[in-house]
mmCIF file of N, CA and C in Angstrom:
data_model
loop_
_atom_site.group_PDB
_atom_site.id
_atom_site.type_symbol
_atom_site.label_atom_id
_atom_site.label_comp_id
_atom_site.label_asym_id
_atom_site.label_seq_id
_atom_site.Cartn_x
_atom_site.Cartn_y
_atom_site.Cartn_z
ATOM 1 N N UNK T 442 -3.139 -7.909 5.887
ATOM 2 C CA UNK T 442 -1.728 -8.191 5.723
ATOM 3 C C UNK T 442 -1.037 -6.912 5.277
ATOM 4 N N UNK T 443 0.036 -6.793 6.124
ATOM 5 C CA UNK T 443 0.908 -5.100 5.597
ATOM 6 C C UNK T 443 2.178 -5.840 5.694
ATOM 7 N N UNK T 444 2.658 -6.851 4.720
ATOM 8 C CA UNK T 444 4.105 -7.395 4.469
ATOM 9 C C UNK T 444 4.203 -7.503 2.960
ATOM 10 N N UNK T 445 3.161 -8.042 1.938
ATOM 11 C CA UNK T 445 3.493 -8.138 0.895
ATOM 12 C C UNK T 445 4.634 -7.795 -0.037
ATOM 13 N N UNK T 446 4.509 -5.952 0.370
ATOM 14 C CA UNK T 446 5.893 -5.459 -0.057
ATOM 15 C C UNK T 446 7.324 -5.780 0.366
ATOM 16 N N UNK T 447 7.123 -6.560 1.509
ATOM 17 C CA UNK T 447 8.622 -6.858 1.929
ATOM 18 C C UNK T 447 8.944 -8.227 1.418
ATOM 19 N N UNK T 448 8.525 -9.045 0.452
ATOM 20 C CA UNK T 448 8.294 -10.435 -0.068
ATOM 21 C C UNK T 448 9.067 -10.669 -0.819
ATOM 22 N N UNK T 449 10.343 -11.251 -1.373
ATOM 23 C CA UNK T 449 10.549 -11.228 -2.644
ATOM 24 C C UNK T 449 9.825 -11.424 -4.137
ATOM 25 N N UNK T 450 9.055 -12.942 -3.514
ATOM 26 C CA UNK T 450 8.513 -13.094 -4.277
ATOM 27 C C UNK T 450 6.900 -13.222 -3.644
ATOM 28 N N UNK T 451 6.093 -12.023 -3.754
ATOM 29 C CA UNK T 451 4.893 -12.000 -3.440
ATOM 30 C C UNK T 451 3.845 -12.726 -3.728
ATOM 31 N N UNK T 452 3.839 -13.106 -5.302
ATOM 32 C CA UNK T 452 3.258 -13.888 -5.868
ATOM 33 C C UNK T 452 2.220 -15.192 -5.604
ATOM 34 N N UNK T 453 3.885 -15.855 -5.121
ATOM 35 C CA UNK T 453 4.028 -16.891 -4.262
ATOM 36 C C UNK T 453 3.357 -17.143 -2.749
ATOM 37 N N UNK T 454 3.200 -15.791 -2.076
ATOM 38 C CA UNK T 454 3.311 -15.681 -0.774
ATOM 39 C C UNK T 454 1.154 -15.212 -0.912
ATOM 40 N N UNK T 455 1.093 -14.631 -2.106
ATOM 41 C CA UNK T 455 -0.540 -14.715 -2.287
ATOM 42 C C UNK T 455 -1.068 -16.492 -2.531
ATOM 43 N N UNK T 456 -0.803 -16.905 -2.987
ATOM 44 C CA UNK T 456 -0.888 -18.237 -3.428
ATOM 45 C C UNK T 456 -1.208 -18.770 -2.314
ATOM 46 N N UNK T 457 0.101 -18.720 -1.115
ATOM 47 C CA UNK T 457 0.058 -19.895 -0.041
ATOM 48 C C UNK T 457 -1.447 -18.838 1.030
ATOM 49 N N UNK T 458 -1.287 -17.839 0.125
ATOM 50 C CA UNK T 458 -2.527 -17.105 1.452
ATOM 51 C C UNK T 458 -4.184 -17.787 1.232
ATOM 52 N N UNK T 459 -3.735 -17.517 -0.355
ATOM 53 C CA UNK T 459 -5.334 -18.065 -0.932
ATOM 54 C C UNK T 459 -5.708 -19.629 -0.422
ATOM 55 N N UNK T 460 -4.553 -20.421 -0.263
ATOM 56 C CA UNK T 460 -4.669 -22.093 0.172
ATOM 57 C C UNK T 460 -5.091 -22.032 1.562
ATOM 58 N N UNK T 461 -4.736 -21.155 2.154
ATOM 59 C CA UNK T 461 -5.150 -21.437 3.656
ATOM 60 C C UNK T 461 -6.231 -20.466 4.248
ATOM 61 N N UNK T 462 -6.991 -19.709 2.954
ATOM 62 C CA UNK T 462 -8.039 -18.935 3.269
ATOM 63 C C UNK T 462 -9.278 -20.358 3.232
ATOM 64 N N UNK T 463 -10.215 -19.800 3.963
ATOM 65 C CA UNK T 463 -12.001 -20.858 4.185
ATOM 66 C C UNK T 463 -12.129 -20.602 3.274
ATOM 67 N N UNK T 464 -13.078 -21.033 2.590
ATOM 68 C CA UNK T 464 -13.932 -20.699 1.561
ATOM 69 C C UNK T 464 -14.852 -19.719 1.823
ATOM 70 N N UNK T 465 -15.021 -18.790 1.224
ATOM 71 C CA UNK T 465 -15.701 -17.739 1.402
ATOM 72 C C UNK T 465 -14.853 -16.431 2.229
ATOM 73 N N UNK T 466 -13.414 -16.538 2.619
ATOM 74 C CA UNK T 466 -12.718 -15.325 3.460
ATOM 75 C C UNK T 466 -12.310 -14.642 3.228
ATOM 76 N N UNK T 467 -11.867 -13.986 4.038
ATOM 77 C CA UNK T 467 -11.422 -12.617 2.966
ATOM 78 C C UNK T 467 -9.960 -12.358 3.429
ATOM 79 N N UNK T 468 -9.402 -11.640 2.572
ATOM 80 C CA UNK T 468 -7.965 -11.133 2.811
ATOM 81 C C UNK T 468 -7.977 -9.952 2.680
ATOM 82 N N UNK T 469 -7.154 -9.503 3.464
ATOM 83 C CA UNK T 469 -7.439 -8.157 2.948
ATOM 84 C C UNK T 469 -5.430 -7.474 3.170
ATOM 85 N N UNK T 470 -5.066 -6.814 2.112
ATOM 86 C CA UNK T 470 -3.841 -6.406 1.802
ATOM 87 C C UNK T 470 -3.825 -4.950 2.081
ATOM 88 N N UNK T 471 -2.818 -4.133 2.504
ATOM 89 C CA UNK T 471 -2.461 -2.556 2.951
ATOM 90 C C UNK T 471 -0.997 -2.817 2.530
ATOM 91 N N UNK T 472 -1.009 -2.355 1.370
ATOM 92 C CA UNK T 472 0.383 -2.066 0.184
ATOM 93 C C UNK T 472 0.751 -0.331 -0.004
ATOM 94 N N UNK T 473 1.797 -0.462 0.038
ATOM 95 C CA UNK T 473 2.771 1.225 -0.228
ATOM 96 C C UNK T 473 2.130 1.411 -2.193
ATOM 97 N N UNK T 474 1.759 2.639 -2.708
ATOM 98 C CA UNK T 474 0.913 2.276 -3.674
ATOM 99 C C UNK T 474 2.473 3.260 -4.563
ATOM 100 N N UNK T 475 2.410 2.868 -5.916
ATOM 101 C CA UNK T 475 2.974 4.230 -6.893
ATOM 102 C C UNK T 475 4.658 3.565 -6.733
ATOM 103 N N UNK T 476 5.104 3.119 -7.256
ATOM 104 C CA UNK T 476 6.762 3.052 -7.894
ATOM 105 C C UNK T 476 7.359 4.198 -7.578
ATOM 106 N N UNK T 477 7.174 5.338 -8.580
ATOM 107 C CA UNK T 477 7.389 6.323 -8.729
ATOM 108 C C UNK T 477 8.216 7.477 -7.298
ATOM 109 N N UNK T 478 7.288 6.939 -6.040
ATOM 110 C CA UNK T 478 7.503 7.658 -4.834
ATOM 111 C C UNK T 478 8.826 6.550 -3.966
ATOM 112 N N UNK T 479 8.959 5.387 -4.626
ATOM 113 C CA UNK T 479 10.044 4.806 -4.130
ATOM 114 C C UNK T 479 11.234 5.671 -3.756
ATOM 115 N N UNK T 480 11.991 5.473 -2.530
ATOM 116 C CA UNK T 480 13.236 6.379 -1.774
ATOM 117 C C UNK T 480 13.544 5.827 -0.366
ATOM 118 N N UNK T 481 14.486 6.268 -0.158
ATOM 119 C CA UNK T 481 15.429 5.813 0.730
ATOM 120 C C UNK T 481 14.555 5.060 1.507
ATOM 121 N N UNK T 482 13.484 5.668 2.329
ATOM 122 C CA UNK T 482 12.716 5.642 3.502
ATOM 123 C C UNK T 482 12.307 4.007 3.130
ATOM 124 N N UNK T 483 11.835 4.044 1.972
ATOM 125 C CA UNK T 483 11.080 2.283 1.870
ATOM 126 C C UNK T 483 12.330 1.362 1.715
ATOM 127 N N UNK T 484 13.643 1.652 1.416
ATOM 128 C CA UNK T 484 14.517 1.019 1.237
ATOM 129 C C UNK T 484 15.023 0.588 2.830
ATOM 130 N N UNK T 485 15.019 1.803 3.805
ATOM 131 C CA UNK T 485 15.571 1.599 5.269
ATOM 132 C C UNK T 485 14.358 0.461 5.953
ATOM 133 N N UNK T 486 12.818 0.916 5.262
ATOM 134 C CA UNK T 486 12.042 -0.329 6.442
ATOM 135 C C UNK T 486 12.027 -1.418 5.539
ATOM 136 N N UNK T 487 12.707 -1.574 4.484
ATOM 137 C CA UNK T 487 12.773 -3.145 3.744
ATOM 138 C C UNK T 487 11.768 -3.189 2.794
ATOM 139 N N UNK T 488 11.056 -2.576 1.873
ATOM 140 C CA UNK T 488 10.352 -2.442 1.415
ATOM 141 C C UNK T 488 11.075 -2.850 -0.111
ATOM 142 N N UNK T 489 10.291 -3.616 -0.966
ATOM 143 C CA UNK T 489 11.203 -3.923 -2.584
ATOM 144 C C UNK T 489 10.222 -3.948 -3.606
ATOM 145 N N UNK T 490 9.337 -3.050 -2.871
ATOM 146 C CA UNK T 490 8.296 -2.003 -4.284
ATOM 147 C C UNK T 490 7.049 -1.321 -3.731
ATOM 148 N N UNK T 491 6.499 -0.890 -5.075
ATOM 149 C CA UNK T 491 5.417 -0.057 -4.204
ATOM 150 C C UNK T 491 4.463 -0.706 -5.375
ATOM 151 N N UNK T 492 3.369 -0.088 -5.423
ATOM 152 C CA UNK T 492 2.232 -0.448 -6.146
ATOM 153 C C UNK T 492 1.187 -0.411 -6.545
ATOM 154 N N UNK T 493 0.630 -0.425 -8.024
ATOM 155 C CA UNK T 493 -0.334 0.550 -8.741
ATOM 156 C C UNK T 493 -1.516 -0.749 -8.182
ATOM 157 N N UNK T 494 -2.641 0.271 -8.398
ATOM 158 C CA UNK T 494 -3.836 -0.696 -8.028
ATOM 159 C C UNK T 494 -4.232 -1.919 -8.937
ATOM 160 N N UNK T 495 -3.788 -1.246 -10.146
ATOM 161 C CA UNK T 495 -4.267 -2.486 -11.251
ATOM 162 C C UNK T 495 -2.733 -3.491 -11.035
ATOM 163 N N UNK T 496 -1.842 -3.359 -10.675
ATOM 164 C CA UNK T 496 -0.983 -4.303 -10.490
ATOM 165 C C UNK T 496 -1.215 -5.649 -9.250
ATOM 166 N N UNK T 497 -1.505 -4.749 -8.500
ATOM 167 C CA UNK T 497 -1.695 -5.903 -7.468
ATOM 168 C C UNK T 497 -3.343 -6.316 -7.140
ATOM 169 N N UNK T 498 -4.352 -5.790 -7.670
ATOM 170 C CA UNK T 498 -5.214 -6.539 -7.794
ATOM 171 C C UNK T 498 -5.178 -7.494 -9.102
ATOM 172 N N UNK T 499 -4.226 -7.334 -9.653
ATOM 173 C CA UNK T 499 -4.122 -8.934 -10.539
ATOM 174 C C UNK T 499 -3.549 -9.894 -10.424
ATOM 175 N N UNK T 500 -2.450 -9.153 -9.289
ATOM 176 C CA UNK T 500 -1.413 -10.413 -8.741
ATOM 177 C C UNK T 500 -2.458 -11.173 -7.558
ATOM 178 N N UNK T 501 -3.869 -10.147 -7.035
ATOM 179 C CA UNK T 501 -4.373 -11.281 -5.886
ATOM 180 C C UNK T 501 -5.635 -12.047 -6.758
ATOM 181 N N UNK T 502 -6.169 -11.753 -8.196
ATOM 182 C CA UNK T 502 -6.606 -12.377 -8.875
ATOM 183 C C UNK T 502 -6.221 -13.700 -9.031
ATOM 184 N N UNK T 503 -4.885 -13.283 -9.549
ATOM 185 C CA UNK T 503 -3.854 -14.243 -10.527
ATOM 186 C C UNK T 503 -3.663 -15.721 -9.286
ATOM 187 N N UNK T 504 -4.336 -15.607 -7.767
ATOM 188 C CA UNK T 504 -3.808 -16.228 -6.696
ATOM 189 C C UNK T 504 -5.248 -17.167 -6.764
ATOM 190 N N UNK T 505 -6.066 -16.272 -6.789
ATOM 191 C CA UNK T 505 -7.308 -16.981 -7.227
ATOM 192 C C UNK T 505 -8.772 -16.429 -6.515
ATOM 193 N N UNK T 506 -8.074 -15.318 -5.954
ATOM 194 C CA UNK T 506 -9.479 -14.261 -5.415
ATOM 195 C C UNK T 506 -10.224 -13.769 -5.933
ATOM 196 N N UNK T 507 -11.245 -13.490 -5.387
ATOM 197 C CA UNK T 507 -12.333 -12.514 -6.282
ATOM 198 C C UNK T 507 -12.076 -10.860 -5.609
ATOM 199 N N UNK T 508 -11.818 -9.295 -6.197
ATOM 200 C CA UNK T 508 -11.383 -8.598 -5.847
ATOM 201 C C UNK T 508 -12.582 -8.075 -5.348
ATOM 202 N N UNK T 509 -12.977 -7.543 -3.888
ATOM 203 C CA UNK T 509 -14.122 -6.848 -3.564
ATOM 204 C C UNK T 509 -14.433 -5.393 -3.517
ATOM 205 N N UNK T 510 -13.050 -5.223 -3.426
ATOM 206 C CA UNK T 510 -12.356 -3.630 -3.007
ATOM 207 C C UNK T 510 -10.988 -3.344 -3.133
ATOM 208 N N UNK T 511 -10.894 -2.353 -3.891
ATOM 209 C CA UNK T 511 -9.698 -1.754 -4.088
ATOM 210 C C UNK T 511 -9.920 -0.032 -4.656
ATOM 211 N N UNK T 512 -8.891 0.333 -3.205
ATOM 212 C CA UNK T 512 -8.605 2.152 -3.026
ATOM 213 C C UNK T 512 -7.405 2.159 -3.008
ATOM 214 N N UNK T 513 -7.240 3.544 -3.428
ATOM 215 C CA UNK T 513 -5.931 4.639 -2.918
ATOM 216 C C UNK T 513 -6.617 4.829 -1.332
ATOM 217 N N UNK T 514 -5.513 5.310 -0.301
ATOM 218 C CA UNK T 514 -5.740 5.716 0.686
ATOM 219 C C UNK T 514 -4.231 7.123 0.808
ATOM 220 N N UNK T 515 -4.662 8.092 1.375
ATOM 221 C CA UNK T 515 -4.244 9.173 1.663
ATOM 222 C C UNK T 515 -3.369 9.629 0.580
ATOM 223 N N UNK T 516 -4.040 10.531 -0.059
ATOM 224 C CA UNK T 516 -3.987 10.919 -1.372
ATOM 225 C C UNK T 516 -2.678 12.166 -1.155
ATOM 226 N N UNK T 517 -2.630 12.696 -0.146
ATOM 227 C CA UNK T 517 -2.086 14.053 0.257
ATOM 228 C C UNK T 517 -0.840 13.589 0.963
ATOM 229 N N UNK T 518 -0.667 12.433 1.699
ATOM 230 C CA UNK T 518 -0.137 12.292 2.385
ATOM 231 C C UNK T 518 1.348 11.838 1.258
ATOM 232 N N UNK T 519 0.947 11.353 -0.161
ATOM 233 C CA UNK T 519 2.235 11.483 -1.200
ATOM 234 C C UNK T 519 3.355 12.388 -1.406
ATOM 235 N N UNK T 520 2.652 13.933 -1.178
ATOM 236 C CA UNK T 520 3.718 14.960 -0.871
ATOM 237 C C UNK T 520 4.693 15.320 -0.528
ATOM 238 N N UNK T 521 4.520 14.450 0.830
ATOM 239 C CA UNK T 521 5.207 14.485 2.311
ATOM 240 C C UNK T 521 6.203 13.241 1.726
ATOM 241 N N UNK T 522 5.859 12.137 1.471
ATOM 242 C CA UNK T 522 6.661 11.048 1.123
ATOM 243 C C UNK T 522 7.706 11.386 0.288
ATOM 244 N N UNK T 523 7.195 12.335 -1.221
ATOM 245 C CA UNK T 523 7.747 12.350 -1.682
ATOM 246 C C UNK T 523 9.483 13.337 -1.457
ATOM 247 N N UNK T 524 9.093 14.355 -0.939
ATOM 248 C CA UNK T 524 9.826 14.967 0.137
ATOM 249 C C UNK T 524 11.125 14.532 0.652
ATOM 250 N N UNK T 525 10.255 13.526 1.600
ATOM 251 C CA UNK T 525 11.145 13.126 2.989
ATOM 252 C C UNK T 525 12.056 12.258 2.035
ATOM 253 N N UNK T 526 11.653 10.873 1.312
ATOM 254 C CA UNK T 526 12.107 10.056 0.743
ATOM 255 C C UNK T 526 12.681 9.872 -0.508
ATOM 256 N N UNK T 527 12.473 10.778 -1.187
ATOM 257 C CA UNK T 527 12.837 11.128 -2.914
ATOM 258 C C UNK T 527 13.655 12.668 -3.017
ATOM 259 N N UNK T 528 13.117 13.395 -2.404
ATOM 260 C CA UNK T 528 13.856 14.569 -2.327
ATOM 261 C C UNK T 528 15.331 14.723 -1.515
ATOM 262 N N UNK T 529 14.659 14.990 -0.434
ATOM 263 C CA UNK T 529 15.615 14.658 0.652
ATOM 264 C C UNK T 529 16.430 13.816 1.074
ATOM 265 N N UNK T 530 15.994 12.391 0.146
ATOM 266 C CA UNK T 530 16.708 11.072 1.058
ATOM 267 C C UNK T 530 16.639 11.017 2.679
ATOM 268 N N UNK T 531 15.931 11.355 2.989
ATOM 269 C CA UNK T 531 15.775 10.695 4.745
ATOM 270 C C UNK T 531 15.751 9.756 4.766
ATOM 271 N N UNK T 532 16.311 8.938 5.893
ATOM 272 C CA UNK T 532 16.242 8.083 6.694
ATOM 273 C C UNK T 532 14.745 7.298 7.254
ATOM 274 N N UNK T 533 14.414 8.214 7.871
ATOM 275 C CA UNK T 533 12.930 8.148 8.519
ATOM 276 C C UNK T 533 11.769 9.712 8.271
ATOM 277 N N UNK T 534 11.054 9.490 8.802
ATOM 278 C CA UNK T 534 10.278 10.541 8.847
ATOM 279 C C UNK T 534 10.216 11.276 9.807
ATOM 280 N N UNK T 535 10.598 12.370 9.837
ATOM 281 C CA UNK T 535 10.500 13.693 11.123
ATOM 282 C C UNK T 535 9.236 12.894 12.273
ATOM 283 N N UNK T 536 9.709 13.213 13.434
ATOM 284 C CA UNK T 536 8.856 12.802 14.151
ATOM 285 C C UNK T 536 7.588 14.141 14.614
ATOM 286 N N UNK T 537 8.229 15.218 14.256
ATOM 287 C CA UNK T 537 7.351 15.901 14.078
ATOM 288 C C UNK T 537 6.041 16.028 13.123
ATOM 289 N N UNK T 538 6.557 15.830 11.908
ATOM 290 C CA UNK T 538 5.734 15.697 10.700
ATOM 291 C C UNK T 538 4.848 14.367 11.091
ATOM 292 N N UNK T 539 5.492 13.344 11.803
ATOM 293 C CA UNK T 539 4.294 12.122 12.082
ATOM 294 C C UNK T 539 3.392 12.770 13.147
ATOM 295 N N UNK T 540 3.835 13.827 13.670
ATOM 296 C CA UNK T 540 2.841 14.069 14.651
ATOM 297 C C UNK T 540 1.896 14.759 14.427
ATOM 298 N N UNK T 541 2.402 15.809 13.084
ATOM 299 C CA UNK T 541 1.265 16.852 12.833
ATOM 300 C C UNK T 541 0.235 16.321 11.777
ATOM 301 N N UNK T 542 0.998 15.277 11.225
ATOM 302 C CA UNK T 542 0.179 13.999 10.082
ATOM 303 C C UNK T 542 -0.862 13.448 11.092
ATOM 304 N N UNK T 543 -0.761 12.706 12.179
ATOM 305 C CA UNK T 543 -1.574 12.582 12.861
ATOM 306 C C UNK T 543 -2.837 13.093 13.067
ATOM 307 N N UNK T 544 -2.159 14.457 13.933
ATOM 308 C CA UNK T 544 -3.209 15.164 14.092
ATOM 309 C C UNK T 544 -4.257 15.832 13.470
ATOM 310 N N UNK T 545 -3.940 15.550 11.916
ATOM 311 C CA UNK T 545 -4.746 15.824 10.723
ATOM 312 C C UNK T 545 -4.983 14.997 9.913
ATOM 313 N N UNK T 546 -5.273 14.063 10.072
ATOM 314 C CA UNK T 546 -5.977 12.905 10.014
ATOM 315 C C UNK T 546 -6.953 12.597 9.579
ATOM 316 N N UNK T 547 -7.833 13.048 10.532
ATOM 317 C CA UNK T 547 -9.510 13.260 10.431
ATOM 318 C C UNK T 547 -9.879 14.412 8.923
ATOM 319 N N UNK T 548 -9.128 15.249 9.101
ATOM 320 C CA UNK T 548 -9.274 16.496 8.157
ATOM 321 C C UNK T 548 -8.627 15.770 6.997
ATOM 322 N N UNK T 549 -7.828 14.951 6.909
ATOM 323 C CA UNK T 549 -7.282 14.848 5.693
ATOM 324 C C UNK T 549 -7.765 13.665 4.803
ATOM 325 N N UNK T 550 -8.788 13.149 5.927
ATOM 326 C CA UNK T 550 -9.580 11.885 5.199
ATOM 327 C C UNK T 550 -10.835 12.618 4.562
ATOM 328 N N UNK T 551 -11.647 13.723 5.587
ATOM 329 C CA UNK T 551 -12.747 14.387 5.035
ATOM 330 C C UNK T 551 -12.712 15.239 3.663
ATOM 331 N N UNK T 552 -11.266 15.608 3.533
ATOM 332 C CA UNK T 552 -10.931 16.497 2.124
ATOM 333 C C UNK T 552 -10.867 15.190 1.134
ATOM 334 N N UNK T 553 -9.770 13.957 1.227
ATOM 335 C CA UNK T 553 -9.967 13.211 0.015
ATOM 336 C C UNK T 553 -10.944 12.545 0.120
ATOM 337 N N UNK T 554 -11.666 11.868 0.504
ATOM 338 C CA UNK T 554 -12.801 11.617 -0.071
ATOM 339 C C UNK T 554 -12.415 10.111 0.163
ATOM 340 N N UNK T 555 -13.762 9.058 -0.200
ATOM 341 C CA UNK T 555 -13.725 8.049 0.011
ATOM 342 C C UNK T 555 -12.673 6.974 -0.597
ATOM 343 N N UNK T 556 -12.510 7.741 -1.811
ATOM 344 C CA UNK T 556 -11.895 7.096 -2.873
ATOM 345 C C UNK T 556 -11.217 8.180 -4.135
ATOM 346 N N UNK T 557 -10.137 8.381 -3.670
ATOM 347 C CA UNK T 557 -8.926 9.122 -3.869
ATOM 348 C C UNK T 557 -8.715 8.624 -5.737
ATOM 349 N N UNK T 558 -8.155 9.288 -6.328
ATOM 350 C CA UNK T 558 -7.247 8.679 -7.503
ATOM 351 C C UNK T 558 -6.271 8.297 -7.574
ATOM 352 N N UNK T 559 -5.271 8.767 -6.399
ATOM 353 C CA UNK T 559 -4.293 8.366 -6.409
ATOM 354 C C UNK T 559 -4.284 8.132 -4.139
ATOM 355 N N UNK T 560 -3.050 8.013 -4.188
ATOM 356 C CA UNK T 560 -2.583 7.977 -2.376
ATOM 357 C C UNK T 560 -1.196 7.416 -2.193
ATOM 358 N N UNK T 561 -0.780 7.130 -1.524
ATOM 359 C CA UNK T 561 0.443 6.758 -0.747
ATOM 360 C C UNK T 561 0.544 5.672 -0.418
ATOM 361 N N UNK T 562 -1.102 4.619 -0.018
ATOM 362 C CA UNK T 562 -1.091 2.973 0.159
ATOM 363 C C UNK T 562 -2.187 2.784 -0.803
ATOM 364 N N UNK T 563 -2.387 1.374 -0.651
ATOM 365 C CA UNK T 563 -3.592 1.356 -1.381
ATOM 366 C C UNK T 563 -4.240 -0.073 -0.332
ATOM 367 N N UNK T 564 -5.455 -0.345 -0.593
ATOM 368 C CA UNK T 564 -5.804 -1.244 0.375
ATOM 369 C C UNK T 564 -6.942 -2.070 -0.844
ATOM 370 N N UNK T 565 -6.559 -3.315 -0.753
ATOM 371 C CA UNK T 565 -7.457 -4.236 -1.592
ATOM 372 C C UNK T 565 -7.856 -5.504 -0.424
ATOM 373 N N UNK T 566 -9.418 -4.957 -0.768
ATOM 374 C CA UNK T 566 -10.189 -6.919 0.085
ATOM 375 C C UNK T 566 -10.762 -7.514 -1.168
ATOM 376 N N UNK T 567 -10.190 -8.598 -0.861
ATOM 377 C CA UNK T 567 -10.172 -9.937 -1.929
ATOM 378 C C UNK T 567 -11.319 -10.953 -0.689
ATOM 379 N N UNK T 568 -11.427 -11.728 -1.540
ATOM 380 C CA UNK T 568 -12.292 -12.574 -0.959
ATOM 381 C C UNK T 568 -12.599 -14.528 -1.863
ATOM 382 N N UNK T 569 -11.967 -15.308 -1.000
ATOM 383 C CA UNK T 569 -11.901 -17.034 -1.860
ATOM 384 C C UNK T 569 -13.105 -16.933 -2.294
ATOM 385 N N UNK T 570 -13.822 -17.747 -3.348
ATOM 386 C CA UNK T 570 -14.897 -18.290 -3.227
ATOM 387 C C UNK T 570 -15.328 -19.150 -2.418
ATOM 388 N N UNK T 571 -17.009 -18.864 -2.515
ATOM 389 C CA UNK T 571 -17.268 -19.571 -1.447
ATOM 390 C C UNK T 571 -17.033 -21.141 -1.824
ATOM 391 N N UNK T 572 -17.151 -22.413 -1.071
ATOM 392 C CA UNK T 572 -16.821 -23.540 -1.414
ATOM 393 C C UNK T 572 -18.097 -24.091 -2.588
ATOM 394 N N UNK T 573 -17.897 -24.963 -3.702
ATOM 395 C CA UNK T 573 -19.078 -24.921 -4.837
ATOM 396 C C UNK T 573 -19.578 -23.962 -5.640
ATOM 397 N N UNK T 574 -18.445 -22.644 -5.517
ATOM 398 C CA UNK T 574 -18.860 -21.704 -6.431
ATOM 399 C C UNK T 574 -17.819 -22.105 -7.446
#
């Protein structure tokens, strides 16, 4: 799921996810990570927060998951955000810069590492219990 952030009330919207997960499934969330880097850019695609890891793995706790995994993802790629969207106030992102982001990609996953301290999203798999646990 990559909507959470556009939710008002997310909370809520984990809740109805956890009810209609099997027992035993998994969910898995791709959230804009860090407050802090909030700017125009998340405001233009509808975005109404961003988010620390310990925040929203308690809000998919608090739903009734068990957390399996939770990362930062693209640790470097904050820079650029912060930039385009906090500095600058852009609109969108250079379509250039998405292109050369692209193309460094591969290189920019092999430098941070599996598991970053910080990043730009963050990605948590949750998982229901199984049924009788």
């Amino acid at each position: 799921m990559n909507v959470i952030e556009h939710l008002t009330d997310d909370d809520a919207a984990l809740r109805r996810l956890y009810s209609i997960l099997a027992p035993g499934g998994k969910l898995i969330v791709y959230a804009p990570a860090d407050q802090r880097l909030y700017g125009t850019i998340d405001r233009i695609v509808g975005h109404k927060r961003r988010y620390t890891k310990e925040e929203l793995t308690e809000k998919i706790s608090r739903a009734g998951c068990t957390i399996v995994e939770a990362r930062y993802r693209n640790r470097l790629g904050r820079l650029g955000w912060w930039i385009n969207s906090k500095l600058l106030r852009r609109k969108h992102l250079p379509k250039a810069q998405s292109r050369l982001f692209d193309m460094l990609v591969p290189a920019l996953r092999a430098i941070e590492g599996d598991n970053p301290a910080r990043g730009l999203s963050l990605i948590v798999i949750a998982q229901k219990p199984a049924a009788g646990n």
